[in-house]
Short mmCIF file of C-alpha atoms and ligand atoms in Angstrom, two decimals:
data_model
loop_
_atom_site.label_atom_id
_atom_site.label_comp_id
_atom_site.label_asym_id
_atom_site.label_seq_id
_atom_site.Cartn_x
_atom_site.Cartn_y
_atom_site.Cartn_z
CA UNK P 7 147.71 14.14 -192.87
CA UNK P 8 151.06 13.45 -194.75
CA UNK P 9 153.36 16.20 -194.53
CA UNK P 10 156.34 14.42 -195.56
CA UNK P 11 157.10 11.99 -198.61
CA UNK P 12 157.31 8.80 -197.35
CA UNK P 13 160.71 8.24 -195.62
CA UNK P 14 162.72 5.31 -196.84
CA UNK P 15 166.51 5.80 -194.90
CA UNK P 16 167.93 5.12 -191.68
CA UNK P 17 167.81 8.47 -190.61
CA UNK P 18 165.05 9.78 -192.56
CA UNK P 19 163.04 10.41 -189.87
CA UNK P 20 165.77 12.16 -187.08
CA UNK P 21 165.70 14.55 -190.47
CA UNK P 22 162.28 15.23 -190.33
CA UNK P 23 162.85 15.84 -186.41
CA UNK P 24 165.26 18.26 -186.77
CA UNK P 25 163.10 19.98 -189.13
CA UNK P 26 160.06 20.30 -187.00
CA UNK P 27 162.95 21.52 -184.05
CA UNK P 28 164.09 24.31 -186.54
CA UNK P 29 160.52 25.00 -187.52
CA UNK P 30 159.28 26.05 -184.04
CA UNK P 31 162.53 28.32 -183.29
CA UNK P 32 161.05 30.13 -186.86
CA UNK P 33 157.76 30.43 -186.02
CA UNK P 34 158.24 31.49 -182.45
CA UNK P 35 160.82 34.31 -183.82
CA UNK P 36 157.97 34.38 -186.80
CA UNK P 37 155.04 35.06 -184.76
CA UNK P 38 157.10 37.82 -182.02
CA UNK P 39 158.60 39.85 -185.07
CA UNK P 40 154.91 39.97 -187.17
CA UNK P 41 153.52 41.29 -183.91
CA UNK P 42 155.98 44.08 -183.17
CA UNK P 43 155.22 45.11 -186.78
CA UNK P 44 152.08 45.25 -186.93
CA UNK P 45 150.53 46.05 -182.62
CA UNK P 46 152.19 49.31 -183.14
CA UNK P 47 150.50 50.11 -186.71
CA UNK P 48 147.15 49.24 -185.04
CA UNK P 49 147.68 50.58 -181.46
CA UNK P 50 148.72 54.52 -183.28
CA UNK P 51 146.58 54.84 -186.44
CA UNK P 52 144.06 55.97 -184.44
CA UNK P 53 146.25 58.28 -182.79
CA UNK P 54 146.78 62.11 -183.33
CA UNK P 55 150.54 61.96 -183.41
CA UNK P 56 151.49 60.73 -186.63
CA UNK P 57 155.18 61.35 -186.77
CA UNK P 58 157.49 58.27 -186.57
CA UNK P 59 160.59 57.86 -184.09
CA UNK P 60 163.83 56.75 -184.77
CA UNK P 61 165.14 54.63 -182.42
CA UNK P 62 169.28 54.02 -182.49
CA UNK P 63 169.40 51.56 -179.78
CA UNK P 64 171.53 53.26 -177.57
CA UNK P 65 169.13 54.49 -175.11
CA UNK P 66 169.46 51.81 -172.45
CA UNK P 67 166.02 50.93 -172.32
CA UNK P 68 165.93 50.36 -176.34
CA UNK P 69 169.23 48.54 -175.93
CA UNK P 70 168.04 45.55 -173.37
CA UNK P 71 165.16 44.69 -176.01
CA UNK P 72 167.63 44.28 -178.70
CA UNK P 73 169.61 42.29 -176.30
CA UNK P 74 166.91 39.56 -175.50
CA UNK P 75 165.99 39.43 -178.96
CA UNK P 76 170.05 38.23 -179.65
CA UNK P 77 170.26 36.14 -176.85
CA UNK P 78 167.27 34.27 -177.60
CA UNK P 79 168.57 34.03 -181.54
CA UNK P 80 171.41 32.98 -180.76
CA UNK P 81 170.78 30.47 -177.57
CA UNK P 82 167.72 28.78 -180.16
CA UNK P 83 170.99 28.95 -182.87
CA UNK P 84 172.55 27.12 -180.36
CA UNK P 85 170.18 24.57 -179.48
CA UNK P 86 169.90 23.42 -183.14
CA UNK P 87 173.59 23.29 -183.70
CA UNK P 88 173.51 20.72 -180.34
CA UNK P 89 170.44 18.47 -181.58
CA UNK P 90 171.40 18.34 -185.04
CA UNK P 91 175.38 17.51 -184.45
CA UNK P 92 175.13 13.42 -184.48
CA UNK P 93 172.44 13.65 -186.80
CA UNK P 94 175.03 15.90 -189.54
CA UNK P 95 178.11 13.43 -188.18
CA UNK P 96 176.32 10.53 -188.72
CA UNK P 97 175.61 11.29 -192.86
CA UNK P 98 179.00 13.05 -192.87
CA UNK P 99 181.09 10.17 -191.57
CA UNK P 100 181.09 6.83 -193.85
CA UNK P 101 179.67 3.86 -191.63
CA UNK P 102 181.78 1.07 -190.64
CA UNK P 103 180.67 -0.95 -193.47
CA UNK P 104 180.39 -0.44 -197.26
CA UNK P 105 178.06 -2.99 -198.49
CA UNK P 106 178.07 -1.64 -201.88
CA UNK P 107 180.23 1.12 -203.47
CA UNK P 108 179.27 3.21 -206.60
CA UNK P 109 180.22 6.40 -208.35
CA UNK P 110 177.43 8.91 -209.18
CA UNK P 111 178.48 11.50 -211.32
CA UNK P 112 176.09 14.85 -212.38
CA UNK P 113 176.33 16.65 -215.76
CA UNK P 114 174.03 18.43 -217.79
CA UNK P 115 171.24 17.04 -217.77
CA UNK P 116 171.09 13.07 -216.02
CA UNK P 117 172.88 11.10 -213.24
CA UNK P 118 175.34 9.29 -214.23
CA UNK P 119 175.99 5.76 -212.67
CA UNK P 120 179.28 3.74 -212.09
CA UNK P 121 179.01 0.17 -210.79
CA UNK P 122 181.94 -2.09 -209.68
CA UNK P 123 182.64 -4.76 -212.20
CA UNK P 124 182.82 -8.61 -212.15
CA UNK P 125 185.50 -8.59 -209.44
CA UNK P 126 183.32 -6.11 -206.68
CA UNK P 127 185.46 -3.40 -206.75
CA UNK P 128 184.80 0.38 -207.75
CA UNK P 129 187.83 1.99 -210.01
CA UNK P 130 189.26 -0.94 -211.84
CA UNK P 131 189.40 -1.66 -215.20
CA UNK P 132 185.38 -3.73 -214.94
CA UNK P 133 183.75 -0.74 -214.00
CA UNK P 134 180.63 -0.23 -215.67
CA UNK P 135 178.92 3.39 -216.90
CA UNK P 136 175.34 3.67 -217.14
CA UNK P 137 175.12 7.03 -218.55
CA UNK P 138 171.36 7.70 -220.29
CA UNK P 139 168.73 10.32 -218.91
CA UNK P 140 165.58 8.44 -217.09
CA UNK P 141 167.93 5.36 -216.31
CA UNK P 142 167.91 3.69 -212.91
CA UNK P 143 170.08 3.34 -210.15
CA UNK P 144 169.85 -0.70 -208.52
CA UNK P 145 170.59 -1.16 -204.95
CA UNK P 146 170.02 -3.61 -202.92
CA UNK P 147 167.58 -2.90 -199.61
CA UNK P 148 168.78 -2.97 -195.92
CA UNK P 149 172.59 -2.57 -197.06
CA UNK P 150 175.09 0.58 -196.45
CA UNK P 151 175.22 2.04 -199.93
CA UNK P 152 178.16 4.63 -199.91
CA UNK P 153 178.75 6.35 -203.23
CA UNK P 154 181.14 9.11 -204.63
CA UNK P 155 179.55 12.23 -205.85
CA UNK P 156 181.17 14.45 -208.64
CA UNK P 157 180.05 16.46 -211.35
CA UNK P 158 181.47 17.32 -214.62
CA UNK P 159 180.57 20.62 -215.64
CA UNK P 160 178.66 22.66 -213.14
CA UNK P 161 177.52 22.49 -209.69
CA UNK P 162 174.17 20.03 -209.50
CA UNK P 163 173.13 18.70 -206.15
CA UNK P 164 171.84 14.85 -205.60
CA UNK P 165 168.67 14.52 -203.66
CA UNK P 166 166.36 12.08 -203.65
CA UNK P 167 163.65 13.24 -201.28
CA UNK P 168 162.36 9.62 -200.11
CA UNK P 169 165.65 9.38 -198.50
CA UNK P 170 166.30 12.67 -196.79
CA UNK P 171 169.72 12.86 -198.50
CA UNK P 172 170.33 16.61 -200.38
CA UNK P 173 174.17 16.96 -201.64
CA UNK P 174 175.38 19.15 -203.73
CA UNK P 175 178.07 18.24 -206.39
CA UNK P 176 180.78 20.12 -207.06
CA UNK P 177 183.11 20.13 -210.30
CA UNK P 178 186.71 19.56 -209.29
CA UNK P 179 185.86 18.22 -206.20
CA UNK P 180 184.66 14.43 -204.92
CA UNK P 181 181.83 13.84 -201.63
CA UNK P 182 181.53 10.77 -200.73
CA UNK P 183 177.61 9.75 -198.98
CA UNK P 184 175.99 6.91 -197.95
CA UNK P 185 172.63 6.02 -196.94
CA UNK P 186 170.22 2.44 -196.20
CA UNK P 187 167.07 2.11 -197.84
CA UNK P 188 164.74 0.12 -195.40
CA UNK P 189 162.13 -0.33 -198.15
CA UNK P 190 161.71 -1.38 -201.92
CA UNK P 191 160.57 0.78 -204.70
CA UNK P 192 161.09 2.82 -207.46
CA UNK P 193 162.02 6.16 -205.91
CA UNK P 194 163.18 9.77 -207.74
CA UNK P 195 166.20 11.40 -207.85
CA UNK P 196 166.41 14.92 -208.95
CA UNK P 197 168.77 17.63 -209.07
CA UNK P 198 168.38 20.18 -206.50
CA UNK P 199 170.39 22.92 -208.05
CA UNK P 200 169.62 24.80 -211.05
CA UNK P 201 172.09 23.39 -213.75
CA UNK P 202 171.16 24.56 -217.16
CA UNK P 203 168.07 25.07 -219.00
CA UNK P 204 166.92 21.41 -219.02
CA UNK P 205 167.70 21.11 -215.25
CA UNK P 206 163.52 20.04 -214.83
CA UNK P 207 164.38 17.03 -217.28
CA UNK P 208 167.29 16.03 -214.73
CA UNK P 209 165.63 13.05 -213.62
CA UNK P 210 166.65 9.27 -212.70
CA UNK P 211 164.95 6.50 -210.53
CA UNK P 212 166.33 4.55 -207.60
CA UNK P 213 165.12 1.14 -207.82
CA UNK P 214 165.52 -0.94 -204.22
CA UNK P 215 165.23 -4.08 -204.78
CA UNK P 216 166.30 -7.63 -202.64
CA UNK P 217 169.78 -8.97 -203.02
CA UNK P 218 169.09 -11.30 -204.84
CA UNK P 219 167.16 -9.08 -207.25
CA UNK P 220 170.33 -7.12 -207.17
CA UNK P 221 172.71 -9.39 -208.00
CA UNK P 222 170.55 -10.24 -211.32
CA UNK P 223 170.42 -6.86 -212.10
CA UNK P 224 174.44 -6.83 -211.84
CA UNK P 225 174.68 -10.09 -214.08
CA UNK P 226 172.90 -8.93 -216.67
CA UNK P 227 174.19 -5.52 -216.78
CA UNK P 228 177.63 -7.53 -216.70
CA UNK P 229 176.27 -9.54 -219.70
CA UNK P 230 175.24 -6.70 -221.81
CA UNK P 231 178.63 -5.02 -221.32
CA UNK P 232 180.51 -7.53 -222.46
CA UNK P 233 182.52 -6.92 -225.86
CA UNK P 234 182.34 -10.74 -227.67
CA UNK P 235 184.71 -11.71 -230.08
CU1 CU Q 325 171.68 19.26 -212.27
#
């Protein structure tokens, strides 16, 4: 059975780990909370004595129970904070080498894409907006994509679930992500965040392709932007 979409970054799947970590912390503190709700409803219905107690926690007894309930809250807290620290610094942290830079900006309601011009850098004069709703974003596969996130109007938040990569974007302010895609495709990439009333329609494609695929992509977007005389 497939749980997950299929993952398609280089740390897609210590992602999905830390989710199924987190997940048995919940279900464990799931399970032991359901059953103090509900053994005592069973165990007295039967029962003569109807009237319920109020308990303040003070009683010393009643006070170790909510102890070991907080110590094992926070110690599984704790746990996930340790597993999921190189995991977090990893995404946070930009890797040693950008392969290819790009802008992505969010507004209501599609992605908007900034590529570096003719001389392969982002934030000169060449750059070059895609800006249309349904458009795609072309990156090469196996390469350190790191991109700038910004939006501007509201907040919107980048994800594309293939990759395991959920950001918000925040007006006024600039993230800066990266990820590798291991695998071609046409992927989606939504907006996590509700961002206006057409926030369903906020919807682009990542399109992995091979470098050299890539770099045809880039010409011709490079042709088609060209003013002529
Ligand atoms: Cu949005």
């Amino acid at each position: 059975m497939k749980l997950f979409p299929e993952n398609i970054s280089t740390y897609g799947q210590e992602i999905d780990n830390l989710f199924w970590l987190v997940l048995v912390f919940v279900t464990i503190a799931f399970v032991i909370s359901l059953f103090i709700l509900i053994y005592p409803l069973v165990k007295n219905h039967y029962k003569k004595v109807k009237r319920a107690e109020y308990f303040t926690g003070e009683n010393k007894k009643h006070f170790r129970w909510v102890t070991i309930a907080l110590i094992f809250l926070a110690l599984s807290d704790f746990v996930i904070l340790f597993a999921e620290h190189h995991t977090w610094n990893k995404i946070e942290e930009k890797p040693i080498q950008t392969d290819v830079h790009l802008g992505i900006t969010g507004r209501q309601w599609n992605w908007i894409f900034l590529y570096p011009g003719p001389d392969g850098k982002l934030y000169t004069g060449d750059d070059i907006k895609v800006d249309e709703q349904n458009s795609e974003l072309h990156i090469p596969v196996n390469k350190n994509i790191v991109f700038d996130l910004r939006s501007t109007d509201v907040v919107h938040s980048f994800f594309v679930i293939n990759t395991r990569l959920k950001q918000d974007v925040i007006p006024g302010r600039m993230n800066t992500r990266w990820f590798n895609i291991t695998k071609e495709g046409r992927y989606d990439i939504s907006c996590a965040e509700i961002c206006g009333v057409l926030h369903s329609k906020m919807r682009n494609f990542l399109v992995v392709e091979s470098e050299e695929k890539y770099k045809q992509f880039l010409s011709s977007l490079y042709e088609k932007n060209t003013v002529r005389p």
